[in-house]
Coordinates of C-alpha atoms and ligand atoms in Angstrom, one line a residue:
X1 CA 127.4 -19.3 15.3
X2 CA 129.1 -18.8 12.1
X3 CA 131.8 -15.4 12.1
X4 CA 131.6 -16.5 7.9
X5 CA 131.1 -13.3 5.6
X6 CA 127.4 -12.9 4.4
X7 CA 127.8 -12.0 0.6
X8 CA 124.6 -10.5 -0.6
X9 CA 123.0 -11.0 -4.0
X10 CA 121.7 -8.1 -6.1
X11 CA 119.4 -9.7 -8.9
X12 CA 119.4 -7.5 -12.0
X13 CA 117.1 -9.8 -14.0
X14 CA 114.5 -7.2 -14.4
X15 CA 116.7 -4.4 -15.3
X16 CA 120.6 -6.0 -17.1
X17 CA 118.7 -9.2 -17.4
X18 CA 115.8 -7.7 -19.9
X19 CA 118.8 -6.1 -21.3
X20 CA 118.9 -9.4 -23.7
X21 CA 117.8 -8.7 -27.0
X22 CA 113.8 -10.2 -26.9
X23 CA 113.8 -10.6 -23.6
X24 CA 111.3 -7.8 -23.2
X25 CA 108.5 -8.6 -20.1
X26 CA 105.7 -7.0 -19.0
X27 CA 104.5 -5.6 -16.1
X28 CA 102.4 -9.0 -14.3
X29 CA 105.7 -10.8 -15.5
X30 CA 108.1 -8.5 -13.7
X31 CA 105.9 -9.0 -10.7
X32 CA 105.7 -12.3 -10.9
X33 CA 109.4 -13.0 -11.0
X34 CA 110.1 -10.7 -8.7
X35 CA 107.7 -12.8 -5.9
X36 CA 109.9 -15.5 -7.3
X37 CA 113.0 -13.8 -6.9
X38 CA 112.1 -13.2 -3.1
X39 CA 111.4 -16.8 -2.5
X40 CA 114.5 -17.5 -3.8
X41 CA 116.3 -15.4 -1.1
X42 CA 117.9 -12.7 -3.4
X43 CA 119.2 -9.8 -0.8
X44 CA 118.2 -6.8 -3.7
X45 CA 116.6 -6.7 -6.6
X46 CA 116.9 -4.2 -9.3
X47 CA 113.5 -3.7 -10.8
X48 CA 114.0 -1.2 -13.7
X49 CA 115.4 2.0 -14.8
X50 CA 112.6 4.4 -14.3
X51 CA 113.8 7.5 -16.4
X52 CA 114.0 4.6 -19.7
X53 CA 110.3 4.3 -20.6
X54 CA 107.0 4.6 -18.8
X55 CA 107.1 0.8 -18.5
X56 CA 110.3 0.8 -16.8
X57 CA 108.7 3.3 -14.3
X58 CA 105.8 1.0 -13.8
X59 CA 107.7 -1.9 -13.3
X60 CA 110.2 -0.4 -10.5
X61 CA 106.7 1.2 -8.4
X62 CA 104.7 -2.3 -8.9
X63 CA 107.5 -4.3 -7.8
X64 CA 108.1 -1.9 -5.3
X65 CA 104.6 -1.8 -3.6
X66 CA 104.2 -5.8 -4.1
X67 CA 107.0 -7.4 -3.0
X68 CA 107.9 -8.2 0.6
X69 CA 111.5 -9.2 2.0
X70 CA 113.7 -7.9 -0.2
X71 CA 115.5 -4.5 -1.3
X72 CA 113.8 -2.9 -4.3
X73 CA 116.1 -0.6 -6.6
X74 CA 115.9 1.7 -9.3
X75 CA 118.6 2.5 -11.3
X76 CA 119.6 6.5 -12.5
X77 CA 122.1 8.0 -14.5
X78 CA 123.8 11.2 -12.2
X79 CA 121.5 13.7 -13.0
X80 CA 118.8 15.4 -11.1
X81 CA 116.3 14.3 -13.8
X82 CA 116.9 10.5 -13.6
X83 CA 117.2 10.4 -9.8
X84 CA 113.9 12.3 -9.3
X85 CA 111.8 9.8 -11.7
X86 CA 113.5 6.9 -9.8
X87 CA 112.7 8.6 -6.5
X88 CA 109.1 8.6 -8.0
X89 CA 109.1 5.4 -8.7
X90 CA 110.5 4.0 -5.4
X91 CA 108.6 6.5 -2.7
X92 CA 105.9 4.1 -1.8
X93 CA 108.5 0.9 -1.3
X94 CA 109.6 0.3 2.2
X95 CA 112.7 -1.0 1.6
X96 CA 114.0 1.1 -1.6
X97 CA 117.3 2.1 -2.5
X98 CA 118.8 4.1 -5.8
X99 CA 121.1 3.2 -8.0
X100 CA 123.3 5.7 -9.7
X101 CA 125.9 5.5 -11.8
X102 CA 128.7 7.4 -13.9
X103 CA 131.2 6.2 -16.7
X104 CA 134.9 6.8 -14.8
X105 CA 137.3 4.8 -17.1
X106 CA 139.3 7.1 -19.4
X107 CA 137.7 5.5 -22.9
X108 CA 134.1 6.4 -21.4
X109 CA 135.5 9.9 -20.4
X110 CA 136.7 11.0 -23.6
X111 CA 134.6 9.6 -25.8
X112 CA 131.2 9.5 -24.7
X113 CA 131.1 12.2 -21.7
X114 CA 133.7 14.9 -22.9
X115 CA 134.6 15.2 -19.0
X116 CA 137.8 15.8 -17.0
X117 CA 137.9 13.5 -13.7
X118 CA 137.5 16.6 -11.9
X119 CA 134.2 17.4 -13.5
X120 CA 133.1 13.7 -13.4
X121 CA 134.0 13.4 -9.4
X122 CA 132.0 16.7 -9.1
X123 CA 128.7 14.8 -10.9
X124 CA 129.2 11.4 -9.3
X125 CA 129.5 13.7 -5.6
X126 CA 126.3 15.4 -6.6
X127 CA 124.2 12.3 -7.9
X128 CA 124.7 10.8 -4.6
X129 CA 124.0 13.9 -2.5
X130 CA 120.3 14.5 -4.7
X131 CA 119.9 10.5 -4.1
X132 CA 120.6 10.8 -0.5
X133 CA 118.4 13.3 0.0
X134 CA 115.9 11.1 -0.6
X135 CA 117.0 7.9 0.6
X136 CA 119.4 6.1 3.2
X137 CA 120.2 3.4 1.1
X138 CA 122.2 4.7 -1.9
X139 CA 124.7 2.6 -4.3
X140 CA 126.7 4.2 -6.2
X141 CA 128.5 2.3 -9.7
X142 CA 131.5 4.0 -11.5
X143 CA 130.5 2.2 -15.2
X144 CA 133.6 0.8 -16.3
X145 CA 135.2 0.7 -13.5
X146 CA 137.8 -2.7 -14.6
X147 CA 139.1 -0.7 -17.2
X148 CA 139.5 2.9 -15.1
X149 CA 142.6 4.1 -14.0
X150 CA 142.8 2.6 -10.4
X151 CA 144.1 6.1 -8.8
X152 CA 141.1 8.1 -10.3
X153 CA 138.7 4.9 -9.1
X154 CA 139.7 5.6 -5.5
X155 CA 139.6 9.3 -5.6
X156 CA 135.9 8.6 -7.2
X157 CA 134.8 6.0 -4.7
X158 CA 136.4 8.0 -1.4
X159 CA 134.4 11.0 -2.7
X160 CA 131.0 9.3 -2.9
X161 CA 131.7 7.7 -0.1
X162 CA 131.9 10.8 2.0
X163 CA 128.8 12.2 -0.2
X164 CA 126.6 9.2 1.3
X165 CA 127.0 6.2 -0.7
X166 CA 126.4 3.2 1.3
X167 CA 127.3 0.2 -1.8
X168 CA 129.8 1.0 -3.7
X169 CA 129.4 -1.4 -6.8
X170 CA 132.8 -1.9 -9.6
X171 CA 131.2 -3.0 -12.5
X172 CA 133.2 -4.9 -15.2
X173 CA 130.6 -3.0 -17.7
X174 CA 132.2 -4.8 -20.9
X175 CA 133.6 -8.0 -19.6
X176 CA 137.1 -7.2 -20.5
X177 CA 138.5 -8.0 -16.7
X178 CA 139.7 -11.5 -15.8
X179 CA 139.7 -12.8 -11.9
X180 CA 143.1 -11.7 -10.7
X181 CA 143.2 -8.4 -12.0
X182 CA 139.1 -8.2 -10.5
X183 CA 140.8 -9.1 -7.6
X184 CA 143.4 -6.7 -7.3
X185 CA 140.8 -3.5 -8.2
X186 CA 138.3 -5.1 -5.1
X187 CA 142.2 -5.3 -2.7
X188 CA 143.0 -2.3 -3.7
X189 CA 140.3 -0.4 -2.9
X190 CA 140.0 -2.3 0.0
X191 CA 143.4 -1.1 1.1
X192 CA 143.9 2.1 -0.2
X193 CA 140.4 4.0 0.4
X194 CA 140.1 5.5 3.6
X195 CA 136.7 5.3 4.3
X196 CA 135.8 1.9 2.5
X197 CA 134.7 0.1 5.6
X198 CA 131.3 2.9 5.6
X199 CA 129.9 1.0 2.1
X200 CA 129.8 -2.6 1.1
X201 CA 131.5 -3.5 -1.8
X202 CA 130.1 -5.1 -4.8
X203 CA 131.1 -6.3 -7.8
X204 CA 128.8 -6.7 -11.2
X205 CA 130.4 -8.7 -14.0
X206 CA 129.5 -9.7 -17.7
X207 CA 130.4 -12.4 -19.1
X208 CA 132.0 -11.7 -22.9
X209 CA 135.2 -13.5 -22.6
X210 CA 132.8 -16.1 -20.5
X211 CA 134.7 -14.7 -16.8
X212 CA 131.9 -13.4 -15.4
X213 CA 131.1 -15.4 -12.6
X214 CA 135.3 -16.2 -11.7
X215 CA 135.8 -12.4 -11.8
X216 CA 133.2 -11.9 -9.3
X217 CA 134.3 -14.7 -7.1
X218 CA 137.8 -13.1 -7.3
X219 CA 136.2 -10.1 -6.1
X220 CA 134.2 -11.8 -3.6
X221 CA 137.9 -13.4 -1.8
X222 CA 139.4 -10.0 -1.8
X223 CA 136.3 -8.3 0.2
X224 CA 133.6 -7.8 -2.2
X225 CA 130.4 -8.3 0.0
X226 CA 127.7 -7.8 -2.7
X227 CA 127.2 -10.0 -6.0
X228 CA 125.0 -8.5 -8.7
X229 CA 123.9 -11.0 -11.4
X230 CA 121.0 -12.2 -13.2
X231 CA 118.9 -15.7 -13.7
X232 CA 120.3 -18.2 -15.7
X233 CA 123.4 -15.2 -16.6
X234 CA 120.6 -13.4 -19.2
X235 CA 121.5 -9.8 -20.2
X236 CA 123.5 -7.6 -22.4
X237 CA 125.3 -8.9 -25.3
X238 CA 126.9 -12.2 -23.8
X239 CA 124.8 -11.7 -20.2
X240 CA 125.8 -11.2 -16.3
X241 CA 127.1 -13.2 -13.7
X242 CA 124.5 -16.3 -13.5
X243 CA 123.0 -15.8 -10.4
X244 CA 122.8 -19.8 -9.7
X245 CA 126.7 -20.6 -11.0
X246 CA 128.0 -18.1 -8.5
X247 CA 125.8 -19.5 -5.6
X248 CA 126.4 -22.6 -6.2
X249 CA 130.2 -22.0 -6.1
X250 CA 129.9 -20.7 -2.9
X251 CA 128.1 -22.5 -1.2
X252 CA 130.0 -25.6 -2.6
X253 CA 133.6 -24.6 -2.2
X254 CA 132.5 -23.3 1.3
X255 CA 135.6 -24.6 2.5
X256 CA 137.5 -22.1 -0.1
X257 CA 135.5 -19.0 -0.1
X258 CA 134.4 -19.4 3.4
X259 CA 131.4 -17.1 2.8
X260 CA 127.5 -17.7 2.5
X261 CA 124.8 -16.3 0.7
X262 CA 121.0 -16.2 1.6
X263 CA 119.8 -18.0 -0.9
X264 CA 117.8 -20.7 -0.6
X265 CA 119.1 -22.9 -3.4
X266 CA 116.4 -25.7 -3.7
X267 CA 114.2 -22.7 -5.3
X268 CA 117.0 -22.0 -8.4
X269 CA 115.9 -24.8 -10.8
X270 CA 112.3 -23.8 -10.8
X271 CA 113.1 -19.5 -10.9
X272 CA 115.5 -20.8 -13.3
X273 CA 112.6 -22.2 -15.6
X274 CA 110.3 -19.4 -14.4
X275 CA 112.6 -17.0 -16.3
X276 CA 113.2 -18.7 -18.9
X277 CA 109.1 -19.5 -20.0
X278 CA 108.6 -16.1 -19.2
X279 CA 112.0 -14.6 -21.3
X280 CA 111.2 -17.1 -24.1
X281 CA 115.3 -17.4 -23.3
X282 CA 116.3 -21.2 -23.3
X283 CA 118.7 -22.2 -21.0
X284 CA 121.2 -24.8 -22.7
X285 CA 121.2 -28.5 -22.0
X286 CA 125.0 -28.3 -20.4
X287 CA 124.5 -25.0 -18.3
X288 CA 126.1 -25.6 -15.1
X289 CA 123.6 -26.4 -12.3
X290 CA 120.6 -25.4 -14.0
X291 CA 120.7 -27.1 -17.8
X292 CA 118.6 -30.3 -18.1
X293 CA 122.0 -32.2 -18.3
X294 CA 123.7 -30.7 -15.7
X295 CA 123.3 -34.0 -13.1
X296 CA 123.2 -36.2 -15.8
X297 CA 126.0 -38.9 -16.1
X298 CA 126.5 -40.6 -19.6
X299 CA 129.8 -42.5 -19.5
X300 CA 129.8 -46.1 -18.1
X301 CA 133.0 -45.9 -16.0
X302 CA 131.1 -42.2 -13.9
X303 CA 127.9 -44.2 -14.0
X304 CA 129.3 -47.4 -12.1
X305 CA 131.3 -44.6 -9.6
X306 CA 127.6 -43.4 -8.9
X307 CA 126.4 -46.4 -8.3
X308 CA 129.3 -47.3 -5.8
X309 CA 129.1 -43.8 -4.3
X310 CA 127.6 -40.7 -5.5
X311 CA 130.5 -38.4 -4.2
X312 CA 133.0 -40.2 -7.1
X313 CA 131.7 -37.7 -9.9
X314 CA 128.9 -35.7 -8.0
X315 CA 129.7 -32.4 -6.5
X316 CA 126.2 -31.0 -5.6
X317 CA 123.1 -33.3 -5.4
X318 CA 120.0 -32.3 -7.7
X319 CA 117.4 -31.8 -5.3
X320 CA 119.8 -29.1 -3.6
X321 CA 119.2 -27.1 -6.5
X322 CA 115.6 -28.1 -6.7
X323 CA 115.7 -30.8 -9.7
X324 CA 113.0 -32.7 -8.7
X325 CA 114.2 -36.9 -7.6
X326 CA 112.2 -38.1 -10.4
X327 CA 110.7 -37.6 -13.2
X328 CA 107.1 -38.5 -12.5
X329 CA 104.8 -40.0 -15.2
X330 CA 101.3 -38.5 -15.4
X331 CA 99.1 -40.5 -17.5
X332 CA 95.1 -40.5 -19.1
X333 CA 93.8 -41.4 -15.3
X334 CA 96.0 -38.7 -13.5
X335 CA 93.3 -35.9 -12.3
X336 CA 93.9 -32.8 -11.9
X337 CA 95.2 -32.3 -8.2
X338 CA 98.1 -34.8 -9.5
X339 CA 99.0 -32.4 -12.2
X340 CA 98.7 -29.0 -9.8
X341 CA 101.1 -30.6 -7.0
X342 CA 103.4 -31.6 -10.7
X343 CA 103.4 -27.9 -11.9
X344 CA 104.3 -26.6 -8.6
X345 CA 107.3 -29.0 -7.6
X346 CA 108.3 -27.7 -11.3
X347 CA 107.9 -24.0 -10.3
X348 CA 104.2 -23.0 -11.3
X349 CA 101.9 -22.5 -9.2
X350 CA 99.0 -22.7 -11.2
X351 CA 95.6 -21.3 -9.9
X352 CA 91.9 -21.7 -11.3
X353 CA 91.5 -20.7 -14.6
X354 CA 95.0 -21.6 -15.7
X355 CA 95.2 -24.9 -13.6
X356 CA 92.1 -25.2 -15.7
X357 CA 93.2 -25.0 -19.4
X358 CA 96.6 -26.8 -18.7
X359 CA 94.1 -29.9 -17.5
X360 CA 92.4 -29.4 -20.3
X361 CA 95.2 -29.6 -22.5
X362 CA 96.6 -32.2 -20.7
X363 CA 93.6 -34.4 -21.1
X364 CA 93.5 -33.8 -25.1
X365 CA 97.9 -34.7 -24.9
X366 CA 96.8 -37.8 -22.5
X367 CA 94.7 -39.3 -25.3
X368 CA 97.6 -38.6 -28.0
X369 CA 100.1 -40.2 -25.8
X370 CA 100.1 -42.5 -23.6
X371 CA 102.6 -41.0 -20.6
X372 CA 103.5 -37.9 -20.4
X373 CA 107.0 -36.9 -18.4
X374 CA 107.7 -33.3 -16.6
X375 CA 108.8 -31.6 -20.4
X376 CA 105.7 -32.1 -22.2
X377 CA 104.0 -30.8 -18.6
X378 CA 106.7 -28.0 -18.6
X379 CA 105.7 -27.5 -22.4
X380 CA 102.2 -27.2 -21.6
X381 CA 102.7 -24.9 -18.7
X382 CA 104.6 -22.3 -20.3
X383 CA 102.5 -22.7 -23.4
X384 CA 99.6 -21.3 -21.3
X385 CA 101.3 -19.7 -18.0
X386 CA 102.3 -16.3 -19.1
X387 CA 100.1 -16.3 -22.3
X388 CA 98.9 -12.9 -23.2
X389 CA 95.2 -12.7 -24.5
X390 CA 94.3 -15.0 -27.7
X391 CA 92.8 -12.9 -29.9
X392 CA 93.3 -15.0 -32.8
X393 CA 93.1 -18.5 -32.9
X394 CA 93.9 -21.2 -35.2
X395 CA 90.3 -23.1 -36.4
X396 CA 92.0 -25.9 -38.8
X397 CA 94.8 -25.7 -41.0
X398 CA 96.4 -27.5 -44.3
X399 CA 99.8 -27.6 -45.3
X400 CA 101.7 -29.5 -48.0
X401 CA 105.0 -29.2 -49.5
X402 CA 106.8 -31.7 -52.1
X403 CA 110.4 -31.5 -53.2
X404 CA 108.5 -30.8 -56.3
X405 CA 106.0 -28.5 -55.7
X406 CA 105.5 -24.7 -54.4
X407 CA 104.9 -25.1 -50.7
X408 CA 101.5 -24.6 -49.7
X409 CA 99.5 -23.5 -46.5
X410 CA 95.8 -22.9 -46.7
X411 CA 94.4 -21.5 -43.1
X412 CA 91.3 -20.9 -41.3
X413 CA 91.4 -18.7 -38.2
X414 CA 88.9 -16.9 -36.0
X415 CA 88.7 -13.5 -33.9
X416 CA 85.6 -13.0 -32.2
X417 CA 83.1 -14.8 -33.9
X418 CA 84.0 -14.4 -37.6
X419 CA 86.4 -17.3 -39.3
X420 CA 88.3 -16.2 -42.4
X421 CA 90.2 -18.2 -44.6
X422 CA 93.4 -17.5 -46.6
X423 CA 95.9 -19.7 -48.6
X424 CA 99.2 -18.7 -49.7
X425 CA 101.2 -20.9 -52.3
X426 CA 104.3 -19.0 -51.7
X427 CA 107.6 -18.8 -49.3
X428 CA 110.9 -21.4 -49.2
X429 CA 109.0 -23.8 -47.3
X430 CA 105.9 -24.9 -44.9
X431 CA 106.7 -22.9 -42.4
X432 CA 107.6 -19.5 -44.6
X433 CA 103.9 -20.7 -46.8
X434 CA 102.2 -20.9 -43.3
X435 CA 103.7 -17.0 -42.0
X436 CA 102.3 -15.6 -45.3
X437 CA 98.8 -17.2 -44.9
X438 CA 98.9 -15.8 -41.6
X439 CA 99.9 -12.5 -42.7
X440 CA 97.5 -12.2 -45.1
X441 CA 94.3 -12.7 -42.5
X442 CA 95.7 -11.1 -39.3
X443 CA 97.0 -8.0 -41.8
X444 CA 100.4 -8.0 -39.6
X445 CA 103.3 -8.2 -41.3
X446 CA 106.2 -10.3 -39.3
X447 CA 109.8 -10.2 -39.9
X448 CA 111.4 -13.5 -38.6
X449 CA 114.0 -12.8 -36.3
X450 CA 114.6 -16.5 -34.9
X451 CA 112.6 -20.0 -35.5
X452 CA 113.7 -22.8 -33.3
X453 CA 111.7 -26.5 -32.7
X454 CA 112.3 -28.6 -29.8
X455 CA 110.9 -31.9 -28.6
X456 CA 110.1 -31.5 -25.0
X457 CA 110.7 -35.3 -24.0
X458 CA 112.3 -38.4 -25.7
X459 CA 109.8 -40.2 -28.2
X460 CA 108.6 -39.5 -31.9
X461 CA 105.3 -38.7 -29.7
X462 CA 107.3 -35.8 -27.8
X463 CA 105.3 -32.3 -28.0
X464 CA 106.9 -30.1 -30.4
X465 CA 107.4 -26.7 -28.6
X466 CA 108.4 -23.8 -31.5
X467 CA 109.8 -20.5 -29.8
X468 CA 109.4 -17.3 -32.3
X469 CA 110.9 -13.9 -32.4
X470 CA 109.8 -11.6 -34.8
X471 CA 110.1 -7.9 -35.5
X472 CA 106.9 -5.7 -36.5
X473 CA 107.5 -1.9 -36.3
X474 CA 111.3 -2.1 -35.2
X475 CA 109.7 -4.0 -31.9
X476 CA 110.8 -7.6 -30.9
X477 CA 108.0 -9.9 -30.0
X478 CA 108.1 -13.6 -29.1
X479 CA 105.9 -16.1 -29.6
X480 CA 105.1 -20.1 -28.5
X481 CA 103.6 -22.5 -29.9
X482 CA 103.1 -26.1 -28.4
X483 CA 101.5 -29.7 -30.1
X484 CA 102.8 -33.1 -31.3
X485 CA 102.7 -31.9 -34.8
X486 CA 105.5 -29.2 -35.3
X487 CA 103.8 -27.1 -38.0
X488 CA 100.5 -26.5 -36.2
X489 CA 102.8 -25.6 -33.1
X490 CA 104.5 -23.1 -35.3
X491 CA 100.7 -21.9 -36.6
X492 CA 100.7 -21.0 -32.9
X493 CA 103.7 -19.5 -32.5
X494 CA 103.3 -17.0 -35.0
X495 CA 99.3 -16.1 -33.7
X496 CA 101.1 -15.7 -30.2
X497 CA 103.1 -13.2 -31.3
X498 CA 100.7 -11.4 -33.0
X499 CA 98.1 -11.7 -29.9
X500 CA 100.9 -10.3 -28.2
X501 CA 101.7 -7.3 -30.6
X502 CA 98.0 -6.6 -30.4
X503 CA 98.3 -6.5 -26.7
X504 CA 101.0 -4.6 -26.6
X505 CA 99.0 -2.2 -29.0
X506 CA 96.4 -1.8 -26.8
X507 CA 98.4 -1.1 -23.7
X508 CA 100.1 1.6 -25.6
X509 CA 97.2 3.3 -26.6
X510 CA 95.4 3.1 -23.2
Ligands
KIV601 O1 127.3 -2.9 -16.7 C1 127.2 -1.9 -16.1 O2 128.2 -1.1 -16.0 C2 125.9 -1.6 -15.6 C3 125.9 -0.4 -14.6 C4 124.6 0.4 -14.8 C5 126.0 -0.9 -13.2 O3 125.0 -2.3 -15.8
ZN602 ZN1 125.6 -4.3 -16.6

């Protein structure tokens, strides 16, 4: 039997994580990574802040009635109002806990609360007590807590201690700590609070100056026993701790940290891509243990060490982050139980209908191209995983443009059964001619926040896979768009995101 620390892991990736600017998800996609987030082992997982907008409520009592195995939490600000909605939220979960928190740090107590520490130990002491009263398991989070005075932090955390708080979590809320001064807040609560040993400690880090994940395993070798972070680092401004980066650090410098988490780490790569398809959030080729280059050995003198023996330039092995051994080549003849058993040691698990269309798909790609790797499957996938009703749809489409000439797009699209057709000789380009075609059917008026192309595989044959975001009304919106010719894939993109605003429409109004 091991007598190594158990470290838990928080996932915020539903509440921080959708934080990101675009990242917004809805409710079947919350659920859906949450089931993920389970298999993956994660200890807690924050579902939403209830008292932020009906959806958030939603989100927090869905994930909260559907998920099995881990902790479900909701987060509140210290007031009655905020812990009662989470409360609401969280009543029918069987494992539930609430989150509050309360600015502490001098800055945050001038500024934005107009508060004495007396009056803010008084509202941190009474959010606890209203949570407690409806729940054993209660976490308390002084926001700013790296840059509060470190007296004031342990008169806070001793008070809501004593008030009921089980977690106490010290959250580096701007990323301003680094890892030895994150270590010397977590040793000296640990040495200075008297009643410290009644709540885990936990540490919740983002990552602007890029510290995040070596400030919380500072705080994890001076007694932190709870890690919040999020999938592949998403959320606010420059993101959390990524959830796979800390893991793996652990678990691979066990002979360091001599801790272990529950996490079951062949299951990151594929939640990693999970979030990601569902985010519209690419994860970059050189991301540590996740990015498609992260095993991937270019230099002749590491390649020959690999070849003599792995261990010269490997740390981790692939597959014990779930990068699957190879990269299996599905071609015209490959049927359709071939591509399910692909998509699921890739992360999807695709049933009926959408096992359906992606064979489909597939079959049309398959006579375009002769072999077709795990990206263009991936590309495929995501195209039609998480795809929200297609109200419109693209019929045929021209496009010209000439260093010459005014671009030029002229489109036919359908919804329902009526086709209309619209050209535009207009914009800076293709692409820009193509939005105002679109514009001038569908009668919705995009603002382009981000455009970006990129080939799923090697090979001029690759699949093109365009990821949009757009405004419309104030709102972000993403859209995808998938084929080997980049400007039809963008055609796509852009009636994605418009299927999607009209989705989004209709959920609002019902
Ligand atoms: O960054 C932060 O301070 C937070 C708190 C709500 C924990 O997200
Ligand atoms: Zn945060």
């Amino acid at each position: 039997m091991s007598a190594e620390r158990r470290i838990k892991i928080f996932d915020t990736t539903l509440r921080d994580g959708e934080q990101s600017p675009g990242a917004s998800m809805n409710l079947a996609e919350k659920v859906e990574i949450a089931q993920a987030l389970t298999d993956l082992g994660v200890d807690v997982i924050e579902a939403g802040f209830p008292i932020a907008s009906p959806g958030d409520f939603e989100a927090v009592r869905e994930v909260g009635m559907n998920t099995r195995g881990a902790t479900i939490c909701g987060l509140a600000r210290c007031n009655e109002k905020d812990i009662d909605r989470a409360w609401e939220a969280l009543k029918h979960t069987t494992d539930a806990r609430i989150h509050v928190f309360l600015a502490t740090s001098a800055i945050h107590r001038e500024f934005k609360l107009r508060m004495t520490p007396a009056e803010i130990t008084e509202r941190a002491v009474a959010g606890v007590r209203r949570a407690v009263s409806y729940c054993d398991d209660v976490e308390f989070s002084p926001e700013d807590a790296a840059r509060t005075e470190l007296d004031f932090l342990c008169q806070v955390v001793e008070a809501t201690i004593d008030a009921g708080a089980t977690t106490i979590n010290i959250p580096d809320t701007v990323g301003y700590a680094t890892p030895e001064q994150m270590g010397k807040v977590i040793q000296t609560l640990v040495n200075r609070v008297p009643n410290i040993d009644q709540a885990v400690l936990s540490v919740h880090c983002h990552n602007d100056l890029g510290l995040a994940v070596a400030n919380s395993l500072a705080a994890v070798g001076q007694g932190a026993g709870q890690i919040e972070c999020t999938m592949n680092g998403i959320g606010e401004r420059a993101g959390n701790c990524a959830l796979e980066e800390v893991v793996m650090a652990i678990r691979t410098r066990n002979d360091y940290f001599q801790c272990h988490t529950g996490i079951n780490t062949e299951r990151l790569v594929p939640t990693s891509r999970l979030v990601s398809s569902i985010t519209g959030i690419q994860v970059q080729r050189n991301k540590a243990i996740v990015g498609r280059n992260a095993f991937a050995h270019e230099a002749g003198i590491h390649q020959d060490g690999m070849l003599k023996e792995r261990t010269t330039y490997e740390i981790m092995r692939p597959e014990d982050v779930g990068f699957a051994k190879t990269d299996l080549v599905l071609g015209k003849h490959s049927g359709r139980a071939a591509l399910a058993d692909r998509a699921k040691q890739l992360g999807f698990h695709l049933t009926g209908e959408q096992l359906q269309t992606v064979f489909n798909e597939f079959k049309k790609l398959a006579d375009k191209k002769k072999e077709i790797y795990d990206g263009d499957l991936l590309a495929l996938v995501r195209q039609q995983y998480h795809d929200v009703p297609e109200q419109w749809t693209l019929v045929s489409f021209q496009v010209s443009s000439a260093s010459d000439k005014q671009p030029y797009a002229r489109l036919t699209l359908r919804r329902g059964e009526n086709e209309f057709t619209e050209e535009a000789a207009d914009g800076d380009g293709p692409i820009d001619a193509a939005f105002w075609a679109t514009e001038k059917i569908t009668g919705i008026k995009l603002v382009c926040k981000d455009y970006q192309v990129r080939s799923s595989t090697v090979g001029r044959d690759a699949l093109g896979e365009v990821n949009l975001d757009v405004e419309f009304n104030g709102q972000s919106y993403r859209g995808r768009g998938v084929s080997t010719d980049t400007v039809e894939a963008t055609i796509k993109g852009i009636l994605n995101a418009i299927n999607r605003i009209l989705m989004t429409q209709e959920e609002t109004s019902e």
